[in-house]
PDB file of C-alpha atoms in Angstrom:
ATOM      1  CA  UNK A   1       5.378  27.931  28.297  1.00  0.00           C
ATOM      2  CA  UNK A   2       4.109  27.005  31.722  1.00  0.00           C
ATOM      3  CA  UNK A   3       6.606  26.292  34.515  1.00  0.00           C
ATOM      4  CA  UNK A   4       7.270  22.546  34.205  1.00  0.00           C
ATOM      5  CA  UNK A   5       6.415  21.428  37.747  1.00  0.00           C
ATOM      6  CA  UNK A   6       3.297  23.600  37.785  1.00  0.00           C
ATOM      7  CA  UNK A   7       2.195  22.174  34.429  1.00  0.00           C
ATOM      8  CA  UNK A   8       2.744  18.574  35.564  1.00  0.00           C
ATOM      9  CA  UNK A   9       0.847  19.309  38.797  1.00  0.00           C
ATOM     10  CA  UNK A  10      -2.000  20.885  36.791  1.00  0.00           C
ATOM     11  CA  UNK A  11      -2.038  17.869  34.472  1.00  0.00           C
ATOM     12  CA  UNK A  12      -2.252  15.480  37.450  1.00  0.00           C
ATOM     13  CA  UNK A  13      -5.153  17.493  38.889  1.00  0.00           C
ATOM     14  CA  UNK A  14      -6.912  17.608  35.508  1.00  0.00           C
ATOM     15  CA  UNK A  15      -6.846  13.820  35.088  1.00  0.00           C
ATOM     16  CA  UNK A  16      -7.394  12.869  38.726  1.00  0.00           C
ATOM     17  CA  UNK A  17      -3.929  11.444  39.389  1.00  0.00           C
ATOM     18  CA  UNK A  18      -2.559  11.852  42.905  1.00  0.00           C
ATOM     19  CA  UNK A  19       0.060   9.103  42.907  1.00  0.00           C
ATOM     20  CA  UNK A  20       3.735   9.014  42.097  1.00  0.00           C
ATOM     21  CA  UNK A  21       5.666   6.821  39.720  1.00  0.00           C
ATOM     22  CA  UNK A  22       7.391   3.895  41.453  1.00  0.00           C
ATOM     23  CA  UNK A  23      10.153   3.982  38.805  1.00  0.00           C
ATOM     24  CA  UNK A  24      13.382   5.881  39.202  1.00  0.00           C
ATOM     25  CA  UNK A  25      14.702   6.389  35.666  1.00  0.00           C
ATOM     26  CA  UNK A  26      18.422   6.362  34.977  1.00  0.00           C
ATOM     27  CA  UNK A  27      18.467   9.817  33.376  1.00  0.00           C
ATOM     28  CA  UNK A  28      22.179   9.724  32.557  1.00  0.00           C
ATOM     29  CA  UNK A  29      21.754   6.468  30.577  1.00  0.00           C
ATOM     30  CA  UNK A  30      18.632   7.831  28.887  1.00  0.00           C
ATOM     31  CA  UNK A  31      20.456  11.020  27.956  1.00  0.00           C
ATOM     32  CA  UNK A  32      23.383   9.038  26.533  1.00  0.00           C
ATOM     33  CA  UNK A  33      21.030   6.845  24.484  1.00  0.00           C
ATOM     34  CA  UNK A  34      18.951   9.788  23.232  1.00  0.00           C
ATOM     35  CA  UNK A  35      21.898  12.101  22.614  1.00  0.00           C
ATOM     36  CA  UNK A  36      20.159  15.009  24.371  1.00  0.00           C
ATOM     37  CA  UNK A  37      18.899  16.019  27.756  1.00  0.00           C
ATOM     38  CA  UNK A  38      15.166  15.328  28.006  1.00  0.00           C
ATOM     39  CA  UNK A  39      12.953  18.394  28.602  1.00  0.00           C
ATOM     40  CA  UNK A  40      12.278  19.185  32.256  1.00  0.00           C
ATOM     41  CA  UNK A  41       8.528  18.668  31.935  1.00  0.00           C
ATOM     42  CA  UNK A  42       9.051  15.180  30.477  1.00  0.00           C
ATOM     43  CA  UNK A  43      11.420  14.254  33.319  1.00  0.00           C
ATOM     44  CA  UNK A  44       8.945  15.567  35.882  1.00  0.00           C
ATOM     45  CA  UNK A  45       6.098  13.775  34.143  1.00  0.00           C
ATOM     46  CA  UNK A  46       7.991  10.443  34.215  1.00  0.00           C
ATOM     47  CA  UNK A  47       8.765  10.895  37.907  1.00  0.00           C
ATOM     48  CA  UNK A  48       5.125  11.745  38.708  1.00  0.00           C
ATOM     49  CA  UNK A  49       3.182   9.372  36.436  1.00  0.00           C
ATOM     50  CA  UNK A  50       3.860   5.642  35.984  1.00  0.00           C
ATOM     51  CA  UNK A  51       3.402   4.033  32.558  1.00  0.00           C
ATOM     52  CA  UNK A  52      -0.242   4.433  31.571  1.00  0.00           C
ATOM     53  CA  UNK A  53      -2.637   6.312  29.329  1.00  0.00           C
ATOM     54  CA  UNK A  54      -5.180   9.114  29.230  1.00  0.00           C
ATOM     55  CA  UNK A  55      -7.851   7.218  27.266  1.00  0.00           C
ATOM     56  CA  UNK A  56      -6.470   7.459  23.685  1.00  0.00           C
ATOM     57  CA  UNK A  57      -3.347   9.424  24.625  1.00  0.00           C
ATOM     58  CA  UNK A  58      -0.175   7.625  25.686  1.00  0.00           C
ATOM     59  CA  UNK A  59       3.180   9.081  26.705  1.00  0.00           C
ATOM     60  CA  UNK A  60       6.081   6.727  25.955  1.00  0.00           C
ATOM     61  CA  UNK A  61       7.352   6.116  29.465  1.00  0.00           C
ATOM     62  CA  UNK A  62      10.884   4.763  29.994  1.00  0.00           C
ATOM     63  CA  UNK A  63       9.537   2.793  32.954  1.00  0.00           C
ATOM     64  CA  UNK A  64       7.415   0.530  30.731  1.00  0.00           C
ATOM     65  CA  UNK A  65       8.217  -3.118  31.375  1.00  0.00           C
ATOM     66  CA  UNK A  66       9.718  -3.888  27.942  1.00  0.00           C
ATOM     67  CA  UNK A  67      12.518  -1.330  28.236  1.00  0.00           C
ATOM     68  CA  UNK A  68      12.673  -0.369  31.885  1.00  0.00           C
ATOM     69  CA  UNK A  69      16.223  -1.689  32.245  1.00  0.00           C
ATOM     70  CA  UNK A  70      17.566  -0.691  28.816  1.00  0.00           C
ATOM     71  CA  UNK A  71      17.720   3.005  27.885  1.00  0.00           C
ATOM     72  CA  UNK A  72      19.167   2.285  24.438  1.00  0.00           C
ATOM     73  CA  UNK A  73      16.302  -0.095  23.642  1.00  0.00           C
ATOM     74  CA  UNK A  74      13.773   2.555  24.762  1.00  0.00           C
ATOM     75  CA  UNK A  75      15.235   5.101  22.321  1.00  0.00           C
ATOM     76  CA  UNK A  76      15.574   2.477  19.555  1.00  0.00           C
ATOM     77  CA  UNK A  77      11.896   1.480  19.874  1.00  0.00           C
ATOM     78  CA  UNK A  78      10.794   5.110  19.647  1.00  0.00           C
ATOM     79  CA  UNK A  79      12.992   5.687  16.585  1.00  0.00           C
ATOM     80  CA  UNK A  80      11.664   2.470  15.002  1.00  0.00           C
ATOM     81  CA  UNK A  81       8.039   3.640  15.432  1.00  0.00           C
ATOM     82  CA  UNK A  82       8.489   6.572  13.087  1.00  0.00           C
ATOM     83  CA  UNK A  83      11.291   5.339  10.820  1.00  0.00           C
ATOM     84  CA  UNK A  84       8.936   4.348   7.951  1.00  0.00           C
ATOM     85  CA  UNK A  85       7.920   8.022   7.650  1.00  0.00           C
ATOM     86  CA  UNK A  86      11.498   8.925   6.745  1.00  0.00           C
ATOM     87  CA  UNK A  87      10.810   7.548   3.273  1.00  0.00           C
ATOM     88  CA  UNK A  88       8.036  10.091   2.620  1.00  0.00           C
ATOM     89  CA  UNK A  89       9.455  12.787   0.366  1.00  0.00           C
ATOM     90  CA  UNK A  90       8.725  16.326   1.507  1.00  0.00           C
ATOM     91  CA  UNK A  91       7.528  15.244   4.967  1.00  0.00           C
ATOM     92  CA  UNK A  92       9.152  15.648   8.357  1.00  0.00           C
ATOM     93  CA  UNK A  93      12.312  13.726   9.108  1.00  0.00           C
ATOM     94  CA  UNK A  94      12.178  11.580  12.250  1.00  0.00           C
ATOM     95  CA  UNK A  95      15.172  10.738  14.383  1.00  0.00           C
ATOM     96  CA  UNK A  96      17.161  12.130  17.262  1.00  0.00           C
ATOM     97  CA  UNK A  97      19.206  14.809  15.499  1.00  0.00           C
ATOM     98  CA  UNK A  98      18.514  18.560  15.399  1.00  0.00           C
ATOM     99  CA  UNK A  99      15.943  19.342  12.716  1.00  0.00           C
ATOM    100  CA  UNK A 100      14.197  15.994  13.190  1.00  0.00           C
ATOM    101  CA  UNK A 101      11.090  14.993  15.124  1.00  0.00           C
ATOM    102  CA  UNK A 102      11.305  12.535  18.015  1.00  0.00           C
ATOM    103  CA  UNK A 103       8.063  10.944  19.218  1.00  0.00           C
ATOM    104  CA  UNK A 104       7.343  11.133  22.942  1.00  0.00           C
ATOM    105  CA  UNK A 105       3.718   9.977  22.726  1.00  0.00           C
ATOM    106  CA  UNK A 106       0.858   8.860  20.532  1.00  0.00           C
ATOM    107  CA  UNK A 107      -2.854   9.377  20.157  1.00  0.00           C
ATOM    108  CA  UNK A 108      -4.564   6.060  19.471  1.00  0.00           C
ATOM    109  CA  UNK A 109      -1.480   4.880  17.567  1.00  0.00           C
ATOM    110  CA  UNK A 110      -2.519   7.190  14.713  1.00  0.00           C
ATOM    111  CA  UNK A 111      -0.924  10.536  15.566  1.00  0.00           C
ATOM    112  CA  UNK A 112       2.593  10.902  16.904  1.00  0.00           C
ATOM    113  CA  UNK A 113       3.278  13.521  19.567  1.00  0.00           C
ATOM    114  CA  UNK A 114       6.811  14.747  18.937  1.00  0.00           C
ATOM    115  CA  UNK A 115       9.475  17.176  19.949  1.00  0.00           C
ATOM    116  CA  UNK A 116      11.013  19.212  17.149  1.00  0.00           C
ATOM    117  CA  UNK A 117      14.682  18.838  18.089  1.00  0.00           C
ATOM    118  CA  UNK A 118      17.072  21.774  17.816  1.00  0.00           C
ATOM    119  CA  UNK A 119      20.551  22.635  19.045  1.00  0.00           C
ATOM    120  CA  UNK A 120      18.928  24.825  21.710  1.00  0.00           C
ATOM    121  CA  UNK A 121      18.161  23.582  25.234  1.00  0.00           C
ATOM    122  CA  UNK A 122      15.520  20.854  25.392  1.00  0.00           C
ATOM    123  CA  UNK A 123      13.171  23.068  27.392  1.00  0.00           C
ATOM    124  CA  UNK A 124      12.849  25.354  24.344  1.00  0.00           C
ATOM    125  CA  UNK A 125      11.794  22.606  21.920  1.00  0.00           C
ATOM    126  CA  UNK A 126       8.338  22.934  20.455  1.00  0.00           C
ATOM    127  CA  UNK A 127       6.030  20.041  19.761  1.00  0.00           C
ATOM    128  CA  UNK A 128       4.494  18.704  16.560  1.00  0.00           C
ATOM    129  CA  UNK A 129       1.391  16.546  16.278  1.00  0.00           C
ATOM    130  CA  UNK A 130       2.370  14.405  13.299  1.00  0.00           C
ATOM    131  CA  UNK A 131      -0.216  12.615  11.189  1.00  0.00           C
ATOM    132  CA  UNK A 132       2.127  10.327   9.249  1.00  0.00           C
ATOM    133  CA  UNK A 133      -0.611   8.582   7.259  1.00  0.00           C
ATOM    134  CA  UNK A 134      -2.143  11.909   6.265  1.00  0.00           C
ATOM    135  CA  UNK A 135       1.280  13.499   5.706  1.00  0.00           C
ATOM    136  CA  UNK A 136       0.245  16.442   7.838  1.00  0.00           C
ATOM    137  CA  UNK A 137       1.470  17.999  11.030  1.00  0.00           C
ATOM    138  CA  UNK A 138       0.566  20.739  13.442  1.00  0.00           C
ATOM    139  CA  UNK A 139       3.277  22.694  15.222  1.00  0.00           C
ATOM    140  CA  UNK A 140       2.459  23.498  18.815  1.00  0.00           C
ATOM    141  CA  UNK A 141       4.313  26.455  20.362  1.00  0.00           C
ATOM    142  CA  UNK A 142       4.847  24.838  23.757  1.00  0.00           C
ATOM    143  CA  UNK A 143       6.247  21.807  25.465  1.00  0.00           C
ATOM    144  CA  UNK A 144       4.882  18.369  26.193  1.00  0.00           C
ATOM    145  CA  UNK A 145       2.949  19.159  29.372  1.00  0.00           C
ATOM    146  CA  UNK A 146       1.405  22.306  27.868  1.00  0.00           C
ATOM    147  CA  UNK A 147       0.260  20.311  24.840  1.00  0.00           C
ATOM    148  CA  UNK A 148      -1.264  17.622  27.065  1.00  0.00           C
ATOM    149  CA  UNK A 149      -3.005  20.258  29.190  1.00  0.00           C
ATOM    150  CA  UNK A 150      -4.502  21.889  26.109  1.00  0.00           C
ATOM    151  CA  UNK A 151      -5.509  18.630  24.413  1.00  0.00           C
ATOM    152  CA  UNK A 152      -6.888  16.901  27.512  1.00  0.00           C
ATOM    153  CA  UNK A 153      -8.407  20.130  28.831  1.00  0.00           C
ATOM    154  CA  UNK A 154     -10.344  20.673  25.621  1.00  0.00           C
ATOM    155  CA  UNK A 155      -9.084  24.214  25.052  1.00  0.00           C
ATOM    156  CA  UNK A 156      -9.206  23.927  21.268  1.00  0.00           C
ATOM    157  CA  UNK A 157      -5.622  25.263  20.975  1.00  0.00           C
ATOM    158  CA  UNK A 158      -4.461  22.046  19.289  1.00  0.00           C
ATOM    159  CA  UNK A 159      -6.823  21.810  16.332  1.00  0.00           C
ATOM    160  CA  UNK A 160      -5.640  18.348  15.221  1.00  0.00           C
ATOM    161  CA  UNK A 161      -6.545  16.993  18.672  1.00  0.00           C
ATOM    162  CA  UNK A 162      -9.776  18.941  19.095  1.00  0.00           C
ATOM    163  CA  UNK A 163     -11.796  15.759  18.546  1.00  0.00           C
ATOM    164  CA  UNK A 164     -10.584  14.560  21.957  1.00  0.00           C
ATOM    165  CA  UNK A 165     -13.188  16.915  23.448  1.00  0.00           C
ATOM    166  CA  UNK A 166     -15.711  14.175  22.683  1.00  0.00           C
ATOM    167  CA  UNK A 167     -14.146  11.886  25.313  1.00  0.00           C
ATOM    168  CA  UNK A 168     -13.497  14.504  27.980  1.00  0.00           C
ATOM    169  CA  UNK A 169     -13.188  14.509  30.869  1.00  0.00           C
ATOM    170  CA  UNK A 170     -10.481  11.905  30.902  1.00  0.00           C
ATOM    171  CA  UNK A 171      -8.624  10.140  33.671  1.00  0.00           C
ATOM    172  CA  UNK A 172      -5.137   8.716  33.864  1.00  0.00           C
ATOM    173  CA  UNK A 173      -5.071   4.934  34.019  1.00  0.00           C
ATOM    174  CA  UNK A 174      -1.788   3.240  34.974  1.00  0.00           C
ATOM    175  CA  UNK A 175      -0.987   0.035  33.071  1.00  0.00           C
ATOM    176  CA  UNK A 176      -0.419  -1.988  36.223  1.00  0.00           C
TER     177      UNK A 176
END
């Protein structure tokens, strides 16, 4: 895994983002609502990037208008997104408990970008690109920022996101 701040800086350079997020998340409330510490690269990402998207790729930012002031609602919305998949026998379980996947982003609303939660520190969690409709998933051996760097950089290391090469290079576009 890449050092978190270096990875977030590399991501910003890759997508042409030189700004900072104007939002100061309440990390203690977010941690209480989520039940875990968020990975360092996610925290650094949220502090660097405002709510926005990289073309088809969106990171669920706690500074988005609808849940900016309510950490519990932010976590509830993310759990709600993937809850229908919990009824699929033999597929991943989604939630915020160890052994479950928790979505931190999406690709075009079709693929969920998730952490695979464990009892280990958040910075050791791996990611899964979950195709709920196709009942498939690809484990990625790194964290959120490494996955974004590979997918948006067109490295081919995330085969389920390799099609994004067709829209590269991409830029970051804030929502407001």
